[in-house]
Coordinates of C-alpha atoms in Angstrom, one line a residue:
M1 CA 18.7 6.8 -15.2
Q2 CA 16.8 5.7 -12.2
H3 CA 17.6 2.0 -11.2
K4 CA 14.6 -0.5 -11.4
K5 CA 13.0 -1.3 -8.1
G6 CA 13.2 -5.1 -8.5
T7 CA 16.9 -5.2 -9.0
H8 CA 18.1 -2.7 -6.5
P9 CA 16.3 -3.1 -3.3
V10 CA 16.2 -1.4 0.0
R11 CA 19.3 -2.4 2.0
N12 CA 18.0 -3.4 5.3
T13 CA 14.7 -4.9 6.4
I14 CA 14.5 -3.8 9.9
L15 CA 15.2 -0.2 8.8
V16 CA 12.3 -0.3 6.4
M17 CA 10.1 -1.8 9.3
L18 CA 11.1 1.2 11.4
L19 CA 10.0 3.5 8.5
L20 CA 6.7 1.6 8.3
L21 CA 6.3 2.2 12.1
I22 CA 7.1 5.8 11.6
I23 CA 4.4 6.3 8.8
G24 CA 1.9 3.9 9.8
G25 CA 0.5 5.3 13.1
L26 CA -2.8 6.1 11.7
A27 CA -3.5 2.4 10.7
Y28 CA -3.5 1.7 14.3
G29 CA -5.4 4.7 15.6
M30 CA -3.7 7.9 16.9
S31 CA -5.4 7.8 20.3
R32 CA -3.9 4.2 20.9
Y33 CA -0.7 5.2 19.4
R34 CA -0.1 8.0 21.7
S35 CA -0.2 5.4 24.6
L36 CA 3.1 4.3 23.3
K37 CA 4.8 7.8 23.9
N38 CA 7.1 6.7 26.6
S39 CA 8.4 3.8 24.8
V40 CA 9.0 5.7 21.7
N41 CA 10.8 8.6 23.6
S42 CA 13.0 6.0 25.4
S43 CA 14.9 5.8 22.0
F44 CA 15.5 9.4 21.6
K45 CA 19.1 10.7 21.2
A46 CA 20.1 13.9 19.7
S47 CA 23.0 13.5 17.2
G48 CA 24.8 16.3 18.6
L49 CA 25.1 18.1 15.2
T50 CA 23.4 21.3 14.3
K51 CA 20.7 20.7 11.8
E52 CA 21.1 22.5 8.4
R53 CA 17.4 23.3 8.3
N54 CA 14.8 24.3 10.8
V55 CA 12.9 20.9 11.1
T56 CA 10.2 22.0 13.3
N57 CA 9.1 24.6 10.7
Q58 CA 9.5 21.7 8.1
L59 CA 7.1 19.5 9.9
S60 CA 4.6 22.2 10.9
S61 CA 4.4 23.6 7.4
K62 CA 4.2 19.9 5.9
K63 CA 7.3 20.4 3.8
P64 CA 9.6 17.7 2.7
I65 CA 11.8 16.0 5.1
S66 CA 14.7 13.7 5.0
I67 CA 15.6 10.8 7.2
L68 CA 19.0 9.0 7.4
L69 CA 18.3 5.2 8.3
L70 CA 21.1 3.4 9.7
G71 CA 21.7 -0.2 10.6
T72 CA 24.2 -2.0 12.6
D73 CA 24.8 -5.6 13.8
T74 CA 26.3 -4.4 17.2
G75 CA 25.3 -7.0 19.7
S76 CA 23.4 -9.2 17.3
F77 CA 26.2 -11.9 17.3
G78 CA 27.7 -11.3 20.8
R79 CA 29.5 -8.0 19.8
S80 CA 29.5 -5.3 22.4
D81 CA 31.5 -2.5 20.5
R82 CA 29.8 0.3 18.6
G83 CA 30.7 -1.2 15.4
R84 CA 30.1 0.0 11.9
T85 CA 27.0 0.7 9.9
D86 CA 26.1 -2.2 7.8
S87 CA 23.3 -0.5 6.0
M88 CA 22.5 3.2 5.1
M89 CA 19.5 4.7 3.2
V90 CA 18.4 8.3 2.8
V91 CA 14.6 8.6 2.9
T92 CA 12.7 11.6 1.6
I93 CA 9.0 12.2 2.4
N94 CA 7.3 14.8 0.3
P95 CA 3.5 15.5 1.0
K96 CA 3.5 18.3 -1.6
I97 CA 3.8 16.0 -4.4
N98 CA 2.9 12.8 -2.6
K99 CA 6.3 11.0 -3.2
T100 CA 8.8 9.1 -1.1
T101 CA 12.3 8.2 -2.1
V102 CA 14.6 5.6 -0.7
T103 CA 18.3 5.9 -1.7
S104 CA 20.8 3.1 -0.6
V105 CA 24.4 4.0 0.1
P106 CA 26.8 1.1 -0.1
R107 CA 28.8 0.4 3.1
D108 CA 32.1 0.3 1.2
T109 CA 31.6 3.7 -0.6
A110 CA 35.0 5.6 -0.6
V111 CA 35.0 8.9 1.0
S112 CA 37.0 11.3 3.2
I113 CA 35.3 11.3 6.6
P114 CA 35.1 14.8 8.1
G115 CA 37.4 15.0 11.0
Y116 CA 39.4 11.9 10.1
T117 CA 40.9 13.0 6.8
S118 CA 44.3 11.6 7.7
D119 CA 42.8 8.1 7.5
S120 CA 41.3 8.9 4.0
P121 CA 40.1 7.5 1.8
S122 CA 38.0 5.5 4.2
K123 CA 34.8 3.3 3.9
I124 CA 31.7 5.3 4.8
N125 CA 30.6 2.8 7.3
A126 CA 33.6 3.8 9.3
A127 CA 32.1 7.2 9.9
Y128 CA 29.8 5.6 12.8
A129 CA 32.6 3.7 14.3
W130 CA 34.7 6.7 14.5
G131 CA 32.5 9.7 15.3
G132 CA 28.8 8.2 15.8
T133 CA 25.9 9.4 14.2
K134 CA 27.0 13.1 14.3
T135 CA 30.0 12.1 12.0
T136 CA 27.8 9.8 9.9
I137 CA 25.2 12.5 9.2
K138 CA 27.9 15.0 8.3
T139 CA 29.5 12.7 5.9
V140 CA 26.5 11.9 4.0
Q141 CA 25.6 15.7 3.9
K142 CA 29.0 16.5 2.6
M143 CA 29.3 13.6 0.1
L144 CA 26.0 14.3 -1.7
N145 CA 25.4 18.0 -0.6
I146 CA 21.9 17.3 0.7
P147 CA 20.4 18.1 4.2
I148 CA 19.6 15.4 6.6
D149 CA 16.8 16.3 9.0
F150 CA 16.5 13.3 11.1
Y151 CA 18.1 10.0 11.7
A152 CA 17.3 6.6 13.0
L153 CA 19.6 4.0 14.0
V154 CA 18.4 0.1 14.2
N155 CA 20.4 -2.7 15.6
L156 CA 20.1 -5.6 13.1
G157 CA 19.1 -8.0 15.9
G158 CA 15.7 -6.2 15.9
L159 CA 15.1 -8.0 12.7
K160 CA 14.7 -11.4 14.7
K161 CA 12.1 -9.8 16.9
V162 CA 10.0 -8.4 13.9
V163 CA 10.1 -11.8 12.0
N164 CA 9.1 -13.8 15.3
K165 CA 6.4 -11.2 16.1
V166 CA 4.7 -12.1 12.8
G167 CA 5.1 -15.9 13.3
G168 CA 7.9 -16.4 10.9
V169 CA 8.0 -15.8 7.0
D170 CA 8.2 -17.8 3.9
V171 CA 11.1 -16.8 1.5
T172 CA 12.3 -18.5 -1.6
P173 CA 16.2 -18.0 -1.8
T174 CA 17.7 -16.7 -4.9
L175 CA 20.7 -18.9 -4.5
S176 CA 22.1 -21.9 -2.4
F177 CA 24.3 -21.2 0.6
S178 CA 24.9 -21.9 4.2
N179 CA 25.4 -19.4 6.9
L180 CA 25.3 -19.4 10.8
G181 CA 24.2 -23.1 10.9
Y182 CA 21.4 -22.7 8.5
T183 CA 21.3 -24.0 4.9
F184 CA 19.2 -22.3 2.1
K185 CA 18.3 -23.9 -1.3
K186 CA 17.8 -21.8 -4.4
G187 CA 14.3 -21.9 -5.5
I188 CA 12.8 -23.8 -2.6
K189 CA 10.4 -21.9 -0.4
T190 CA 11.7 -21.8 3.1
H191 CA 9.9 -20.9 6.6
M192 CA 12.1 -18.6 8.4
N193 CA 11.9 -17.7 12.2
G194 CA 13.8 -14.6 13.4
K195 CA 17.4 -16.3 13.8
K196 CA 17.2 -18.0 10.3
A197 CA 16.0 -14.8 8.6
L198 CA 18.8 -12.9 10.0
A199 CA 21.2 -15.7 8.8
Y200 CA 19.8 -15.4 5.4
V201 CA 20.0 -11.5 4.9
D202 CA 23.5 -11.3 6.7
M203 CA 25.4 -13.5 4.3
R204 CA 27.5 -11.5 2.0
Y205 CA 31.0 -13.0 1.0
K206 CA 29.4 -16.1 -0.7
D207 CA 27.1 -14.0 -2.8
P208 CA 28.6 -13.5 -6.3
Q209 CA 27.1 -10.1 -6.3
G210 CA 28.6 -9.4 -2.9
D211 CA 26.8 -6.6 -0.9
Y212 CA 24.4 -5.9 -3.9
G213 CA 23.2 -9.4 -3.6
R214 CA 22.5 -9.2 0.0
Q215 CA 20.4 -6.2 -0.7
T216 CA 18.0 -8.4 -2.8
R217 CA 17.6 -11.0 0.1
Q218 CA 16.8 -8.4 2.5
R219 CA 14.2 -6.9 0.3
S220 CA 12.5 -10.4 -0.1
V221 CA 12.4 -10.7 3.6
L222 CA 10.7 -7.3 4.0
M223 CA 8.2 -8.2 1.4
A224 CA 7.4 -11.3 3.1
I225 CA 6.8 -9.5 6.5
V226 CA 4.5 -7.1 4.9
H227 CA 2.7 -10.0 3.1
K228 CA 2.4 -12.0 6.2
T229 CA 1.1 -9.2 8.3
G230 CA -1.4 -7.7 5.9
S231 CA -0.9 -4.3 7.6
V232 CA 1.5 -2.3 9.7
S233 CA -1.1 -2.4 12.6
A234 CA -0.2 -5.8 13.4
L235 CA 3.2 -4.6 14.8
L236 CA 2.0 -1.5 16.4
N237 CA 1.4 -2.5 19.9
Q238 CA 2.9 -1.8 23.3
E239 CA 4.7 -5.1 23.6
F240 CA 6.5 -5.0 20.2
I241 CA 7.4 -1.1 20.5
D242 CA 8.8 -1.9 24.1
S243 CA 10.8 -4.9 22.7
I244 CA 12.4 -2.9 19.7
S245 CA 12.9 0.2 21.6
S246 CA 16.1 -1.3 22.9
E247 CA 17.2 -1.9 19.5
T248 CA 16.5 1.6 18.1
Q249 CA 18.0 5.1 18.4
T250 CA 16.8 8.3 16.8
D251 CA 16.4 12.1 17.2
L252 CA 12.8 11.8 16.2
T253 CA 10.5 12.6 19.0
F254 CA 7.0 11.0 19.5
D255 CA 5.5 14.4 18.6
D256 CA 7.4 14.3 15.3
L257 CA 6.4 10.7 14.5
T258 CA 2.8 11.5 15.2
M259 CA 3.0 14.7 12.8
I260 CA 4.5 12.5 10.1
A261 CA 1.9 9.8 10.7
K262 CA -0.9 12.3 10.2
D263 CA 0.5 14.7 7.5
Y264 CA 2.9 12.5 5.4
R265 CA 1.2 9.3 5.3
T266 CA -0.2 9.6 1.8
A267 CA 3.2 10.4 0.2
T268 CA 4.4 7.0 1.2
K269 CA 2.0 5.5 -1.1
N270 CA 4.2 6.4 -4.1
V271 CA 7.8 5.1 -3.3
K272 CA 10.7 5.5 -5.8
Q273 CA 13.9 3.7 -5.1
T274 CA 17.6 3.8 -6.2
H275 CA 21.1 3.2 -5.0
L276 CA 24.5 4.5 -5.4
Q277 CA 26.3 2.2 -7.8
G278 CA 30.1 2.0 -7.6
T279 CA 33.1 0.0 -9.0
G280 CA 35.4 -2.0 -6.7
K281 CA 39.0 -0.8 -6.2
E282 CA 41.8 -1.4 -3.8
L283 CA 42.4 1.6 -1.6
N284 CA 44.4 2.0 1.6
D285 CA 44.7 -1.8 1.3
Q286 CA 41.1 -2.2 1.6
S287 CA 38.2 -3.2 -1.0
M288 CA 36.3 0.0 -1.5
E289 CA 33.2 1.1 -3.8
V290 CA 34.4 4.0 -5.9
M291 CA 31.9 6.1 -7.7
K292 CA 31.8 8.2 -10.8
K293 CA 31.1 11.8 -10.5
S294 CA 28.0 11.5 -12.8
E295 CA 26.7 8.8 -10.5
L296 CA 27.2 10.9 -7.4
Q297 CA 25.4 13.9 -9.3
R298 CA 22.5 11.5 -10.3
V299 CA 22.0 10.6 -6.8
T300 CA 22.3 14.1 -5.4
N301 CA 19.6 15.0 -8.1
F302 CA 17.3 12.3 -7.0
I303 CA 17.3 13.1 -3.5
R304 CA 17.1 16.9 -3.9
N305 CA 14.2 16.5 -6.3
G306 CA 12.6 14.3 -3.6
L307 CA 12.9 17.3 -1.2
S308 CA 11.7 19.8 -3.9
L309 CA 15.2 21.5 -3.6
S310 CA 16.9 23.2 -6.5
Y311 CA 19.9 21.8 -8.4
K312 CA 23.2 21.8 -6.8
K313 CA 26.5 20.2 -7.7
T314 CA 27.3 17.0 -5.8
G315 CA 29.4 17.1 -2.6
S316 CA 33.2 17.3 -2.4
I317 CA 34.4 14.5 0.0
A318 CA 33.6 11.2 -2.0
V319 CA 36.3 9.4 -4.1
F320 CA 35.1 9.2 -7.6
S321 CA 36.6 7.2 -10.6
S322 CA 39.0 8.8 -12.8
T323 CA 38.6 8.7 -16.7
N324 CA 41.7 6.5 -17.2
S325 CA 40.9 4.1 -14.4
K326 CA 41.3 0.4 -15.2
S327 CA 39.8 -1.2 -12.1
K328 CA 37.3 -4.0 -12.6
S329 CA 33.5 -4.0 -11.4
R330 CA 32.7 -6.4 -8.7
S331 CA 29.2 -6.7 -10.0
S332 CA 29.8 -10.4 -10.6
S333 CA 32.7 -11.2 -8.3
S334 CA 33.4 -9.7 -4.7
S335 CA 37.1 -10.1 -5.3
S336 CA 37.8 -8.7 -8.7
S337 CA 39.0 -5.3 -7.8
S338 CA 42.4 -4.3 -9.1
T339 CA 45.1 -2.6 -7.2
G340 CA 47.4 0.4 -8.2
T341 CA 44.5 2.4 -9.9
N342 CA 44.1 6.0 -9.7
A343 CA 41.1 7.6 -7.8
T344 CA 40.1 11.2 -7.5
T345 CA 38.2 13.3 -4.9
A346 CA 35.1 14.8 -6.0
N347 CA 36.8 18.3 -5.8
G348 CA 39.5 17.3 -8.2
G349 CA 42.7 15.9 -6.8
T350 CA 44.4 12.8 -7.6
N351 CA 44.8 10.1 -5.0
N352 CA 47.0 7.0 -4.8
G353 CA 46.0 5.5 -1.5
R354 CA 46.1 8.6 0.7
L355 CA 44.3 12.0 0.5

């Protein structure tokens, strides 16, 4: 069953803003948008992974495409290391059926990362820290048995620039908490500048719903940005693109983006969202999200349907719950996972901490 939009939102606001920039070119006028070519192409970086499909043919034939959106907080709070991906979404855009899908993948999803099996099981967000975008794409493809055509990586620090660009946003917090020097009161509408909005969406450990609760706050900031601007065109200008280009990295070229803006835009008016739902377990002395095989298959079906691809079994590198598992869900508490429970790789073996 597909998860409801309101309760399982998009994971990272700035990633969705990038998606809006990708698909919103026509709103600003293609002739003006082309003047941004140098700024857009400055963010280009190939993943180093051979693509599973001919993406040039996909675009020129107006066939469905997939984009892996990744968010990091490298540098946002003074960090200089590559870090891990805090947010991960698989987006499909299908102009044939005028449909877009957005699938969130929890950062703590337990997997065996290709090329790093001796460290398995590991959290999926380690794939970027260990092997960059190449390993991250390979991991997502093998975990869900889906093709990834393109990727886009955004530093969470870019969120501050987006919010400040629109003059701040008004958000009503869903719970009371303090983070990074800011205090938020449940039910009280609060005006947030870039730094305050970042503090609001970044908090996770004080939220009784953990990372899933943070998703709700990220979605509320996104909606506030969209409401404030009224249209994507407010963000499509040389100054803004120049400022955010230093926060982004992608293997989408300017020509790719303009083609998407021209031929795929109508598909974005019908957006379906879901997320991969796991259960908290302690594996390798870490708290991870372990998936049921049926849940992995559901998400595989959801994404492949979005790409108009035929049915295939889900991938074989995720760790999924065994039928006799006694672990507790962390849906109400981020610290309620149990230790010593069995987990199984998606291709059938039993794991007690190492694969």
